[in-house]
Short mmCIF file of C-alpha atoms and ligand atoms in Angstrom, two decimals:
data_model
loop_
_atom_site.label_atom_id
_atom_site.label_comp_id
_atom_site.label_asym_id
_atom_site.label_seq_id
_atom_site.Cartn_x
_atom_site.Cartn_y
_atom_site.Cartn_z
CA MET A 1174 -4.69 -19.75 -21.19
CA ARG A 1175 -5.66 -18.34 -17.71
CA GLU A 1176 -2.50 -16.76 -16.27
CA THR A 1177 -3.69 -16.38 -12.72
CA SER A 1178 -5.35 -18.79 -10.32
CA VAL A 1179 -6.72 -18.70 -6.82
CA SER A 1180 -7.16 -21.54 -4.41
CA ALA A 1181 -8.63 -21.95 -0.93
CA GLY A 1182 -5.12 -22.04 0.54
CA ASP A 1183 -4.59 -18.44 -0.59
CA LEU A 1184 -7.42 -17.27 1.63
CA ILE A 1185 -7.53 -16.26 5.28
CA PHE A 1186 -10.85 -16.16 7.13
CA PRO A 1187 -11.34 -13.37 9.69
CA ILE A 1188 -13.65 -14.08 12.65
CA PHE A 1189 -15.00 -12.01 15.53
CA VAL A 1190 -15.03 -13.75 18.90
CA SER A 1191 -17.12 -12.11 21.61
CA GLU A 1192 -16.60 -12.39 25.34
CA THR A 1193 -20.28 -11.76 26.04
CA ALA A 1194 -22.02 -13.76 23.25
CA THR A 1195 -23.64 -17.02 24.31
CA ALA A 1196 -24.78 -17.90 20.78
CA PRO A 1197 -23.58 -16.58 17.37
CA GLU A 1198 -24.84 -12.97 17.02
CA ALA A 1199 -25.55 -11.90 13.45
CA ILE A 1200 -23.71 -8.74 12.42
CA ALA A 1201 -26.38 -6.60 10.71
CA SER A 1202 -24.06 -4.74 8.35
CA MET A 1203 -22.16 -7.91 7.34
CA PRO A 1204 -24.81 -10.47 6.30
CA GLY A 1205 -23.56 -14.04 6.91
CA GLN A 1206 -20.95 -12.98 9.52
CA PHE A 1207 -21.34 -13.44 13.30
CA ARG A 1208 -19.88 -12.45 16.63
CA LEU A 1209 -19.06 -15.92 17.90
CA PRO A 1210 -18.99 -17.22 21.45
CA LEU A 1211 -15.77 -18.98 22.48
CA SER A 1212 -17.60 -22.30 22.37
CA HIS A 1213 -17.99 -22.00 18.57
CA VAL A 1214 -14.37 -21.28 17.72
CA GLY A 1215 -13.24 -24.89 17.52
CA LYS A 1216 -16.08 -25.72 15.16
CA ILE A 1217 -15.25 -22.83 12.84
CA ALA A 1218 -11.57 -23.75 12.90
CA LYS A 1219 -12.44 -27.29 11.81
CA GLN A 1220 -14.61 -25.97 8.97
CA VAL A 1221 -11.74 -23.71 7.79
CA GLU A 1222 -9.33 -26.65 7.96
CA THR A 1223 -11.66 -29.04 6.13
CA LEU A 1224 -12.10 -26.51 3.33
CA ASP A 1225 -8.26 -26.23 3.04
CA ILE A 1226 -8.41 -22.47 3.71
CA GLY A 1227 -4.97 -21.00 4.50
CA GLY A 1228 -5.74 -19.87 8.05
CA LEU A 1229 -7.90 -18.06 10.54
CA LEU A 1230 -7.51 -14.41 11.64
CA ILE A 1231 -8.98 -13.73 15.08
CA PHE A 1232 -10.49 -10.43 16.27
CA GLY A 1233 -11.75 -10.03 19.86
CA VAL A 1234 -14.85 -8.27 21.10
CA PRO A 1235 -14.11 -7.83 24.81
CA ALA A 1236 -16.59 -7.37 27.66
CA HIS A 1237 -14.61 -4.50 29.25
CA LYS A 1238 -12.77 -1.47 27.92
CA ASP A 1239 -10.44 0.96 29.72
CA ASP A 1240 -7.87 3.69 28.93
CA THR A 1241 -4.85 1.37 28.62
CA GLY A 1242 -6.49 -1.34 26.55
CA SER A 1243 -5.65 -3.90 29.26
CA GLY A 1244 -8.01 -6.50 27.81
CA ALA A 1245 -5.75 -6.69 24.76
CA TYR A 1246 -2.79 -8.20 26.66
CA ASP A 1247 -4.68 -10.11 29.35
CA SER A 1248 -3.46 -13.72 29.27
CA ASN A 1249 -7.05 -14.71 29.84
CA GLY A 1250 -8.46 -12.22 27.30
CA ILE A 1251 -10.89 -13.05 24.54
CA VAL A 1252 -8.33 -13.38 21.74
CA GLN A 1253 -5.94 -15.42 23.88
CA ASN A 1254 -8.75 -17.82 24.82
CA ALA A 1255 -9.96 -18.01 21.23
CA VAL A 1256 -6.48 -18.90 20.02
CA ARG A 1257 -6.30 -21.72 22.54
CA GLU A 1258 -9.73 -23.01 21.46
CA ALA A 1259 -8.75 -22.95 17.77
CA LYS A 1260 -5.36 -24.56 18.39
CA SER A 1261 -6.81 -27.32 20.51
CA ALA A 1262 -9.37 -28.14 17.82
CA CYS A 1263 -6.88 -27.83 14.94
CA PRO A 1264 -3.22 -27.93 16.02
CA ASP A 1265 -1.97 -27.66 12.44
CA LEU A 1266 -4.18 -24.82 11.25
CA VAL A 1267 -2.39 -21.46 10.92
CA ILE A 1268 -3.85 -19.05 13.49
CA ALA A 1269 -3.24 -15.33 13.09
CA THR A 1270 -4.34 -12.54 15.41
CA ASP A 1271 -4.98 -8.83 15.06
CA VAL A 1272 -2.76 -6.81 17.40
CA CYS A 1273 -4.57 -3.53 18.04
CA LEU A 1274 -6.10 -1.66 20.95
CA CYS A 1275 -9.18 0.10 19.54
CA ALA A 1276 -11.70 -2.53 20.65
CA TYR A 1277 -10.16 -2.57 24.17
CA MET A 1278 -9.95 1.22 24.69
CA ASP A 1279 -12.84 3.18 26.22
CA HIS A 1280 -12.18 5.94 23.64
CA GLY A 1281 -11.93 3.60 20.66
CA HIS A 1282 -8.56 4.81 19.35
CA CYS A 1283 -5.77 2.40 18.41
CA GLY A 1284 -3.24 3.85 20.86
CA VAL A 1285 -3.01 5.40 24.31
CA LEU A 1286 -3.96 9.05 24.57
CA LYS A 1287 -1.97 12.08 25.74
CA GLY A 1288 -4.66 14.74 25.97
CA SER A 1289 -6.55 14.35 22.73
CA GLU A 1290 -3.51 13.07 20.81
CA ILE A 1291 -2.25 9.54 20.30
CA ASP A 1292 0.95 8.78 22.18
CA ASN A 1293 2.79 6.70 19.57
CA ASP A 1294 5.77 5.66 21.69
CA ARG A 1295 3.86 4.75 24.87
CA THR A 1296 1.61 2.53 22.72
CA LEU A 1297 4.49 0.43 21.37
CA ASP A 1298 5.13 -1.44 24.58
CA ILE A 1299 1.42 -2.30 24.97
CA LEU A 1300 1.37 -3.63 21.42
CA ALA A 1301 4.44 -5.75 22.10
CA GLN A 1302 2.87 -7.15 25.31
CA THR A 1303 -0.33 -7.92 23.36
CA ALA A 1304 1.60 -9.77 20.63
CA ILE A 1305 3.55 -11.74 23.25
CA SER A 1306 0.32 -12.80 25.00
CA HIS A 1307 -1.11 -14.00 21.64
CA ALA A 1308 2.06 -15.93 20.87
CA ARG A 1309 2.05 -17.47 24.34
CA ALA A 1310 -1.58 -18.64 23.70
CA GLY A 1311 -0.34 -20.37 20.53
CA ALA A 1312 -0.75 -17.85 17.69
CA ASP A 1313 1.48 -18.60 14.70
CA VAL A 1314 1.17 -15.13 13.18
CA VAL A 1315 0.51 -11.77 14.83
CA GLY A 1316 -0.79 -8.76 12.83
CA PRO A 1317 0.07 -5.37 14.31
CA SER A 1318 -2.67 -3.10 12.91
CA SER A 1319 -2.66 0.06 15.03
CA VAL A 1320 -0.41 1.81 12.50
CA MET A 1321 1.91 3.29 15.16
CA ASP A 1322 5.39 4.15 13.80
CA PHE A 1323 7.89 1.39 14.67
CA GLN A 1324 5.19 -1.06 15.75
CA VAL A 1325 6.77 -3.89 13.77
CA ARG A 1326 10.17 -3.33 15.41
CA ALA A 1327 8.61 -3.17 18.90
CA VAL A 1328 6.63 -6.39 18.32
CA ARG A 1329 9.63 -8.21 16.80
CA GLN A 1330 11.88 -7.25 19.73
CA GLY A 1331 9.23 -8.17 22.28
CA LEU A 1332 8.57 -11.55 20.73
CA ASP A 1333 12.27 -12.38 20.38
CA GLN A 1334 13.05 -11.38 23.97
CA SER A 1335 10.23 -13.62 25.20
CA GLY A 1336 11.40 -16.66 23.26
CA PHE A 1337 8.88 -16.38 20.43
CA ASP A 1338 11.38 -15.94 17.66
CA GLN A 1339 9.38 -18.35 15.44
CA THR A 1340 6.17 -16.25 15.57
CA ALA A 1341 5.65 -14.49 12.27
CA ILE A 1342 4.58 -10.85 11.86
CA MET A 1343 1.95 -9.95 9.29
CA ALA A 1344 2.34 -6.17 9.17
CA TYR A 1345 -0.55 -3.93 8.30
CA SER A 1346 1.95 -1.88 6.32
CA ALA A 1347 -0.15 0.17 3.94
CA LYS A 1348 -3.31 0.68 6.00
CA PHE A 1349 -5.30 3.62 4.78
CA ALA A 1350 -7.78 5.72 6.80
CA SER A 1351 -10.76 4.32 4.92
CA ALA A 1352 -14.53 4.54 5.09
CA PHE A 1353 -14.61 0.90 3.95
CA TYR A 1354 -14.01 -0.21 7.58
CA GLY A 1355 -17.49 0.97 8.66
CA PRO A 1356 -19.15 -2.47 9.04
CA PHE A 1357 -16.13 -3.86 10.88
CA ARG A 1358 -16.42 -1.13 13.53
CA ASP A 1359 -20.09 -2.11 14.03
CA ALA A 1360 -19.00 -5.72 14.38
CA SER A 1361 -16.24 -5.06 16.90
CA ASP A 1362 -17.71 -1.95 18.54
CA SER A 1363 -14.44 -0.12 17.91
CA SER A 1364 -15.40 3.30 16.49
CA PRO A 1365 -13.41 6.20 17.93
CA SER A 1366 -15.53 8.24 20.37
CA PHE A 1367 -14.04 11.49 19.00
CA GLY A 1368 -12.12 12.49 15.90
CA ASP A 1369 -10.97 9.88 13.41
CA ARG A 1370 -7.92 7.72 12.69
CA ALA A 1371 -6.36 10.04 10.11
CA SER A 1372 -3.43 11.00 12.39
CA TYR A 1373 -2.12 7.43 12.31
CA GLN A 1374 -3.72 5.58 9.39
CA HIS A 1375 -2.54 6.67 5.95
CA ASP A 1376 -4.04 9.23 3.60
CA PHE A 1377 -5.64 7.29 0.73
CA GLY A 1378 -4.30 9.81 -1.76
CA ASN A 1379 -0.72 8.84 -1.02
CA LEU A 1380 1.11 6.09 -2.89
CA ARG A 1381 4.67 7.24 -2.14
CA HIS A 1382 3.85 7.32 1.55
CA ALA A 1383 2.54 3.73 1.29
CA ARG A 1384 5.80 2.71 -0.36
CA ARG A 1385 7.79 4.25 2.51
CA GLU A 1386 5.71 2.39 5.09
CA ILE A 1387 6.08 -0.93 3.23
CA LEU A 1388 9.87 -0.60 3.06
CA ALA A 1389 10.06 0.52 6.72
CA ASP A 1390 8.08 -2.56 7.87
CA GLU A 1391 10.32 -4.82 5.83
CA ALA A 1392 13.40 -3.29 7.46
CA GLU A 1393 11.82 -3.59 10.94
CA GLY A 1394 11.44 -7.36 10.49
CA ALA A 1395 7.99 -7.99 9.02
CA ASP A 1396 7.48 -11.49 7.51
CA LEU A 1397 4.39 -10.60 5.47
CA LEU A 1398 3.29 -7.18 4.23
CA MET A 1399 -0.35 -6.20 4.01
CA VAL A 1400 -2.26 -3.68 1.93
CA LYS A 1401 -5.67 -2.61 3.21
CA PRO A 1402 -8.37 -2.00 1.96
CA GLY A 1403 -8.19 -4.16 -1.14
CA ILE A 1404 -10.51 -3.60 -4.07
CA ALA A 1405 -9.94 0.13 -4.39
CA TYR A 1406 -6.22 -0.30 -3.67
CA LEU A 1407 -5.01 -2.81 -6.25
CA ASP A 1408 -2.42 -0.30 -7.47
CA VAL A 1409 -0.90 -0.35 -3.97
CA VAL A 1410 -0.90 -4.18 -3.98
CA HIS A 1411 0.94 -4.09 -7.30
CA GLU A 1412 3.39 -1.52 -5.97
CA ALA A 1413 4.05 -3.61 -2.82
CA ARG A 1414 4.67 -6.66 -5.01
CA SER A 1415 7.18 -4.81 -7.15
CA ILE A 1416 9.22 -3.20 -4.36
CA SER A 1417 9.44 -6.15 -1.94
CA ASN A 1418 10.17 -9.83 -2.18
CA LEU A 1419 8.17 -10.64 0.94
CA PRO A 1420 4.75 -12.29 0.68
CA ILE A 1421 2.02 -9.69 0.04
CA VAL A 1422 -1.37 -9.89 1.71
CA ALA A 1423 -4.43 -8.00 0.54
CA TYR A 1424 -7.24 -7.38 3.01
CA ASN A 1425 -10.63 -7.49 1.30
CA VAL A 1426 -12.23 -5.45 4.09
CA SER A 1427 -15.66 -5.40 5.66
CA GLY A 1428 -17.18 -2.63 3.51
CA GLU A 1429 -16.08 -4.42 0.34
CA TYR A 1430 -17.68 -7.65 1.59
CA SER A 1431 -20.89 -5.83 2.53
CA MET A 1432 -21.27 -4.02 -0.79
CA LEU A 1433 -21.00 -7.25 -2.78
CA LYS A 1434 -23.37 -8.99 -0.34
CA ALA A 1435 -25.95 -6.20 -0.51
CA ALA A 1436 -25.97 -5.99 -4.29
CA SER A 1437 -26.13 -9.80 -4.51
CA GLU A 1438 -29.06 -9.95 -2.07
CA ARG A 1439 -30.91 -7.54 -4.34
CA GLY A 1440 -30.19 -9.71 -7.35
CA TRP A 1441 -28.10 -6.96 -8.92
CA LEU A 1442 -24.89 -8.98 -8.97
CA ASP A 1443 -24.11 -12.69 -9.26
CA GLU A 1444 -22.30 -13.16 -5.94
CA ARG A 1445 -20.32 -16.26 -6.86
CA LYS A 1446 -19.05 -14.71 -10.10
CA VAL A 1447 -18.13 -11.30 -8.64
CA VAL A 1448 -16.37 -12.81 -5.64
CA LEU A 1449 -14.28 -15.24 -7.68
CA GLU A 1450 -13.47 -12.44 -10.18
CA THR A 1451 -12.41 -10.15 -7.29
CA LEU A 1452 -10.15 -12.84 -5.81
CA ILE A 1453 -8.44 -13.38 -9.17
CA ALA A 1454 -7.98 -9.59 -9.45
CA PHE A 1455 -6.14 -9.57 -6.08
CA LYS A 1456 -3.87 -12.35 -7.30
CA ARG A 1457 -3.28 -10.69 -10.67
CA ALA A 1458 -2.31 -7.45 -8.89
CA GLY A 1459 0.34 -9.39 -6.97
CA ALA A 1460 -1.21 -10.63 -3.71
CA ASP A 1461 -0.06 -14.00 -2.37
CA LEU A 1462 -2.75 -14.16 0.27
CA ILE A 1463 -6.21 -12.60 0.61
CA ILE A 1464 -7.99 -11.97 3.88
CA THR A 1465 -11.69 -12.23 3.06
CA TYR A 1466 -14.98 -12.66 4.86
CA HIS A 1467 -16.05 -14.60 1.77
CA ALA A 1468 -13.44 -17.29 2.48
CA LEU A 1469 -15.85 -20.08 3.50
CA GLU A 1470 -18.21 -19.51 0.55
CA ALA A 1471 -15.35 -18.95 -1.90
CA ALA A 1472 -13.56 -22.13 -0.79
CA LYS A 1473 -16.78 -24.12 -1.43
CA TRP A 1474 -17.26 -22.51 -4.83
CA LEU A 1475 -13.64 -23.23 -5.74
CA LYS A 1476 -14.12 -26.86 -4.81
CA ASP A 1477 -17.19 -27.15 -7.10
CA ASN A 1478 -15.40 -25.42 -9.98
C1 PBG B 1563 -8.18 -2.55 13.96
C2 PBG B 1563 -8.67 -3.04 12.64
C3 PBG B 1563 -9.66 -2.50 11.81
C4 PBG B 1563 -9.79 -3.37 10.75
C5 PBG B 1563 -8.89 -4.41 10.96
N1 PBG B 1563 -8.18 -4.16 12.12
C6 PBG B 1563 -10.52 -1.30 11.98
C7 PBG B 1563 -9.91 0.04 11.86
O1 PBG B 1563 -8.72 0.19 11.63
O2 PBG B 1563 -10.66 0.97 12.08
C8 PBG B 1563 -10.78 -3.24 9.63
C9 PBG B 1563 -11.11 -4.54 8.92
C10 PBG B 1563 -12.32 -4.50 8.05
O3 PBG B 1563 -12.93 -3.45 7.78
O4 PBG B 1563 -12.72 -5.58 7.61
N2 PBG B 1563 -7.61 -1.28 13.97
#
């Protein structure tokens, strides 16, 4: 009588690819996750494909940072090279990228600065150039995540004008300013050097605001809408499902992964059971797809079920 199911194809596996790593570097705050060298990307892509996981989401950890985030749109940048590696190993695997600037900026913010403030409109063109460079490398899906106003419109226009009208946009539509991103920022060395992201990411107390952002992204041309974080935000996932007919993606973020890992390592939780229960909860709330660092393990568990 189970009303809801989850399968490996509903999952997307996020990976960190580092320009400086020569071997996989363990991420201390995310047990089981690594900063991978380029040479390992093909192997991971094959694993993801063999397990029938829906796709791969690539984050870059660049060697250099500056005040325009130039590494983000460099045709020879870490994400662009990682996409090419993944695509040459697995031409049919869906490859998605994160389109943001924080890991490429010397100040760690997601946009260019004007004094100590973020310059929303000057950031839009850089995001579009970044998305175009990912599409040119072979990305199927780009995920604008800097939470600038009109980022989806800018990326859609940029892609279309460059001939990438078939590249899909997975919009980080309801992305809250959350403490659950802590381990991710260790992994990608992307913490802001001053202040926080509250002037662009959303206030976690606001559901109506999230609704506005979801509808705006849909109108700007998003193909998939994302809610992030996940576990503490299932009401927002449900809301997104009920106000839009686009596919809804829930991001089961780093801090959520790490808390289940930590408790499981201590023997306080049964990891397999809590992870599968959590994935079902995302689906029950209305998510079509789930981005999760547990994807490889969960896909194996689902196969054994
Ligand atoms: C880039 C970005 C972040 C995450 C995804 N894209 C960090 C942030 O916004 O600070 C977080 C993902 C996670 O915690 O797993 N802006």
